[in-house]
Coordinates of C-alpha atoms in Angstrom, one line a residue:
M17 CA 0.0 0.0 0.0
R18 CA 1.4 3.4 -1.1
P19 CA 1.9 5.9 1.7
L20 CA -0.2 9.1 1.6
A21 CA 1.5 11.8 -0.5
L22 CA 2.5 14.8 1.5
R23 CA 2.0 18.3 0.1
A24 CA 5.0 19.4 -2.0
P25 CA 7.2 22.0 -0.3
T26 CA 6.9 25.5 -1.7
A27 CA 9.2 28.5 -1.7
L28 CA 6.5 30.5 0.1
P29 CA 6.0 29.1 3.6
G30 CA 2.6 29.3 5.2
F31 CA 0.8 29.6 1.8
G32 CA -2.7 29.1 3.3
L33 CA -2.2 31.7 6.0
S34 CA -0.7 34.2 3.6
M35 CA -3.4 33.6 1.0
G36 CA -6.1 34.1 3.6
I37 CA -4.5 37.4 4.7
T38 CA -4.2 38.5 1.1
L39 CA -7.8 37.7 0.2
T40 CA -9.1 39.3 3.5
T41 CA -7.2 42.5 2.8
L42 CA -8.3 42.6 -0.8
S43 CA -11.9 42.1 0.2
L44 CA -11.8 44.8 2.9
V45 CA -10.0 47.4 0.7
V46 CA -11.3 46.7 -2.8
L47 CA -14.1 44.1 -3.2
I48 CA -16.4 45.1 -0.4
P49 CA -16.4 48.8 -1.2
I50 CA -17.0 48.2 -4.9
G51 CA -19.6 45.6 -4.1
A52 CA -21.4 48.1 -1.8
L53 CA -21.4 50.7 -4.6
L54 CA -22.8 48.2 -7.1
L55 CA -25.5 47.1 -4.6
R56 CA -26.5 50.7 -4.1
G57 CA -26.6 51.2 -7.8
A58 CA -28.8 48.2 -8.2
A59 CA -31.2 49.6 -5.6
I60 CA -31.5 52.9 -7.4
G61 CA -32.2 51.1 -10.7
P62 CA -30.8 51.4 -14.2
A63 CA -33.5 53.8 -15.4
D64 CA -32.9 56.3 -12.6
I65 CA -29.1 56.1 -13.0
L66 CA -29.3 56.9 -16.7
A67 CA -31.6 59.8 -15.9
L68 CA -29.1 61.1 -13.3
L69 CA -26.3 60.7 -15.8
A70 CA -28.2 62.5 -18.6
R71 CA -27.9 65.8 -16.9
D72 CA -25.7 68.3 -18.8
R73 CA -23.6 69.2 -15.8
V74 CA -22.8 65.5 -15.1
Q75 CA -22.0 64.7 -18.7
A76 CA -19.7 67.8 -18.9
A77 CA -17.8 66.8 -15.8
L78 CA -17.4 63.2 -16.9
I79 CA -16.2 64.2 -20.4
L80 CA -13.8 66.7 -19.0
S81 CA -12.3 64.2 -16.4
F82 CA -11.6 61.5 -19.0
R83 CA -10.5 63.9 -21.7
A84 CA -8.0 65.6 -19.5
A85 CA -6.8 62.2 -18.1
L86 CA -6.2 60.9 -21.6
V87 CA -4.4 64.1 -22.7
A88 CA -2.1 64.0 -19.6
A89 CA -1.4 60.3 -19.9
A90 CA -0.5 60.7 -23.6
F91 CA 1.8 63.6 -22.8
N92 CA 3.4 61.6 -20.0
L93 CA 3.8 58.6 -22.4
V94 CA 6.0 60.6 -24.7
F95 CA 8.0 62.8 -22.3
G96 CA 8.1 60.1 -19.6
L97 CA 9.9 57.9 -22.1
A98 CA 12.3 60.7 -23.0
L99 CA 13.0 61.3 -19.3
A100 CA 13.5 57.6 -18.5
W101 CA 15.9 57.3 -21.5
V102 CA 18.0 60.2 -20.3
L103 CA 18.1 58.9 -16.7
A104 CA 19.0 55.4 -17.8
R105 CA 21.5 56.1 -20.6
Y106 CA 23.4 59.2 -19.7
R107 CA 25.5 60.4 -16.8
F108 CA 25.5 64.1 -16.0
P109 CA 25.9 66.4 -13.0
G110 CA 22.7 66.5 -11.0
R111 CA 21.4 63.2 -12.4
R112 CA 20.7 61.7 -9.0
L113 CA 18.8 64.9 -8.0
V114 CA 16.7 64.7 -11.1
D115 CA 16.1 61.0 -10.6
A116 CA 14.9 61.7 -7.0
A117 CA 12.7 64.6 -8.1
V118 CA 10.8 62.2 -10.4
D119 CA 9.4 60.5 -7.3
L120 CA 8.3 63.8 -5.7
P121 CA 4.7 63.5 -6.8
F122 CA 4.5 60.2 -4.9
A123 CA 5.5 61.8 -1.6
L124 CA 4.0 65.3 -2.0
P125 CA 0.4 65.7 -0.7
T126 CA -1.8 66.4 -3.7
A127 CA -3.3 69.5 -2.0
V128 CA 0.2 71.0 -1.7
A129 CA 0.9 70.2 -5.3
G130 CA -2.3 72.0 -6.3
I131 CA -1.5 75.1 -4.3
A132 CA 2.0 75.2 -5.6
L133 CA 0.9 74.9 -9.3
T134 CA -1.8 77.5 -8.8
A135 CA 0.7 79.9 -7.3
L136 CA 3.0 79.4 -10.3
Y137 CA 0.4 79.5 -13.1
A138 CA -2.1 82.0 -11.7
P139 CA -2.3 85.4 -13.6
N140 CA -0.1 87.0 -10.9
G141 CA 2.1 83.9 -10.5
A142 CA 5.7 83.5 -11.6
F143 CA 4.8 81.8 -14.8
G144 CA 1.3 83.1 -15.2
R145 CA 2.4 86.8 -15.3
L146 CA 4.8 85.9 -18.2
L147 CA 2.1 84.1 -20.2
E148 CA -0.7 86.5 -19.6
P149 CA 0.6 89.2 -22.0
L150 CA 0.8 86.5 -24.7
G151 CA -2.9 85.7 -24.2
I152 CA -2.1 82.3 -22.7
R153 CA -4.0 81.5 -19.5
I154 CA -3.3 78.3 -17.6
A155 CA -4.8 78.5 -14.2
Y156 CA -8.6 78.2 -13.9
T157 CA -8.8 76.6 -17.4
E158 CA -8.7 73.0 -18.7
A159 CA -5.0 73.6 -19.4
G160 CA -4.4 74.0 -15.7
I161 CA -6.1 70.6 -15.2
W162 CA -3.7 69.1 -17.7
I163 CA -0.7 70.5 -15.9
A164 CA -1.9 69.1 -12.6
L165 CA -2.6 65.6 -14.0
I166 CA 0.8 65.6 -15.9
F167 CA 2.5 66.4 -12.6
V168 CA 0.9 63.5 -10.7
G169 CA 1.1 60.9 -13.5
L170 CA 4.6 61.4 -14.9
P171 CA 6.4 59.1 -12.3
F172 CA 4.3 56.1 -13.3
V173 CA 5.6 56.2 -16.8
V174 CA 9.2 56.9 -15.9
R175 CA 9.4 54.2 -13.2
S176 CA 7.7 51.6 -15.5
V177 CA 10.0 52.2 -18.5
Q178 CA 13.3 53.1 -16.8
P179 CA 14.2 49.5 -15.6
V180 CA 13.4 48.1 -19.0
I181 CA 15.7 50.6 -20.7
E182 CA 18.5 49.7 -18.3
E183 CA 18.2 46.0 -19.1
I184 CA 18.4 46.4 -22.9
D185 CA 21.7 45.1 -24.1
R186 CA 23.8 47.7 -25.9
E187 CA 25.0 45.0 -28.3
V188 CA 21.5 44.9 -29.8
E189 CA 21.8 48.6 -30.9
E190 CA 25.4 48.0 -32.1
A191 CA 24.3 45.0 -34.2
S192 CA 21.5 47.1 -35.7
A193 CA 24.0 49.9 -36.5
T194 CA 26.5 47.5 -38.2
L195 CA 23.7 46.3 -40.4
G196 CA 23.3 49.9 -41.7
A197 CA 20.3 51.0 -39.7
S198 CA 20.1 54.7 -38.7
R199 CA 19.6 55.7 -35.1
A200 CA 16.0 56.6 -35.7
R201 CA 15.3 53.2 -37.4
T202 CA 17.1 51.4 -34.6
F203 CA 15.0 53.0 -32.0
T204 CA 11.6 52.5 -33.8
R205 CA 12.2 49.0 -35.1
V206 CA 14.5 47.5 -32.4
I207 CA 14.2 49.3 -29.1
L208 CA 10.6 50.7 -29.1
P209 CA 9.0 47.2 -29.5
M210 CA 10.8 46.1 -26.4
L211 CA 9.4 49.1 -24.5
V212 CA 5.8 48.8 -25.6
P213 CA 4.6 46.6 -22.7
A214 CA 6.2 48.8 -20.1
L215 CA 4.9 51.9 -21.9
L216 CA 1.4 50.6 -21.8
T217 CA 1.7 49.7 -18.2
G218 CA 2.9 53.2 -17.3
F219 CA 0.2 54.7 -19.5
A220 CA -2.5 52.7 -17.8
L221 CA -1.2 53.6 -14.3
A222 CA -1.0 57.3 -15.2
L223 CA -4.5 57.2 -16.7
A224 CA -6.0 55.5 -13.7
R225 CA -4.3 58.0 -11.3
S226 CA -5.4 61.0 -13.4
V227 CA -9.1 60.0 -13.7
G228 CA -9.6 59.9 -10.0
E229 CA -7.3 62.8 -9.1
Y230 CA -8.9 65.4 -6.9
G231 CA -6.6 67.3 -4.5
S232 CA -4.1 68.7 -7.1
V233 CA -6.8 69.7 -9.5
I234 CA -9.5 71.6 -7.6
F235 CA -7.2 74.5 -6.7
I236 CA -6.0 75.2 -10.3
A237 CA -9.1 74.2 -12.2
G238 CA -11.4 77.0 -11.0
N239 CA -14.3 74.5 -10.6
L240 CA -16.7 76.3 -12.9
P241 CA -19.8 74.1 -13.7
M242 CA -19.9 73.0 -17.4
A243 CA -16.4 74.3 -17.9
T244 CA -13.7 73.2 -15.5
E245 CA -15.6 71.1 -13.0
I246 CA -14.2 67.5 -12.8
A247 CA -16.3 64.5 -11.9
P248 CA -14.6 63.7 -8.5
L249 CA -15.5 67.2 -7.4
L250 CA -19.1 66.8 -8.6
I251 CA -19.3 63.6 -6.5
V252 CA -18.2 65.6 -3.4
I253 CA -20.7 68.3 -4.2
R254 CA -23.5 65.7 -4.5
L255 CA -22.6 64.2 -1.1
E256 CA -22.5 67.6 0.5
E257 CA -26.0 68.2 -0.8
F258 CA -27.1 64.8 0.5
D259 CA -27.8 63.6 -3.0
Y260 CA -26.4 60.2 -2.5
D261 CA -28.1 58.7 -5.6
G262 CA -26.5 61.4 -7.8
A263 CA -23.1 60.7 -6.3
V264 CA -23.5 56.9 -6.7
A265 CA -24.6 57.4 -10.4
I266 CA -21.5 59.4 -11.2
A267 CA -19.2 57.0 -9.3
L268 CA -20.7 54.0 -11.2
A269 CA -20.2 55.8 -14.5
M270 CA -16.5 56.5 -13.7
L271 CA -16.1 52.9 -12.5
G272 CA -17.5 51.5 -15.7
I273 CA -15.6 53.8 -18.1
S274 CA -12.3 53.3 -16.2
F275 CA -12.7 49.6 -16.3
A276 CA -13.4 49.6 -20.0
L277 CA -10.3 51.8 -20.7
L278 CA -8.0 49.7 -18.5
L279 CA -9.4 46.5 -20.1
A280 CA -8.7 47.8 -23.6
I281 CA -5.1 48.8 -22.6
N282 CA -4.5 45.4 -21.0
L283 CA -5.7 43.6 -24.1
V284 CA -3.4 45.7 -26.2
Q285 CA -0.6 44.9 -23.8
I286 CA -1.2 41.2 -23.9
W287 CA -1.3 41.3 -27.7
S288 CA 2.0 43.2 -27.9
R289 CA 3.7 40.7 -25.5
R290 CA 2.5 37.8 -27.5
R291 CA 3.6 39.4 -30.7
M292 CA 7.1 40.1 -29.2
G293 CA 7.2 36.5 -27.9
A294 CA 6.3 35.2 -31.4
V295 CA 9.1 37.3 -32.9

């Protein structure tokens, strides 16, 4: 008679306990709050939710939030890649200081960032007074929202791409050069495909952060209804007015749109990784 097989040893001790702690934490922090939101939405009813979302002010706030988040994430995608490339490939005086400054939005309270950006870009600010004679107004416009979202989202792209750039073997670029490829062709056909998964990850993180950003935006946006009022601020206004159904409707709309965008980005990321693996 064969003895009973014992559980194979794993590299992670206490798997059952650690998995239980993980699932409990995930449930308390993510699943239960989202579940409560969905239950409240089900109690309101689809028809009433659509009626609440059909209001012009709500639609304007949602469109502004997602449009500004997409613009900021796209900007960070390009310039975050450039900054990560400089930090990974070049050595220059003050490099460590610049590298540390990239993480500043992670540590700086968003309200402080919003106040600082408003002080700089307001009409009487250091930058605002220089732009005002040119007819360029940043603070209290949608452009101010872009600036705030770019500030908070840039580190996500840089920190996602920088380690991948550092791991790329220089011999790959040298081999491409010996075959007659120009620097631009080497970057677009050899290096950029390696960076696409990391770029999409950074873009998704920056987009997710920008969609729900509140503290750094409300000071510089001006918060004018139908113009510079973002959806998170409108949720707070609805809660202060004890309009819980209206707040839940906006929150469900943001949840659904965010989930659809992140799902699309993840599908593109999976496709790009499979394509790279096939190559």
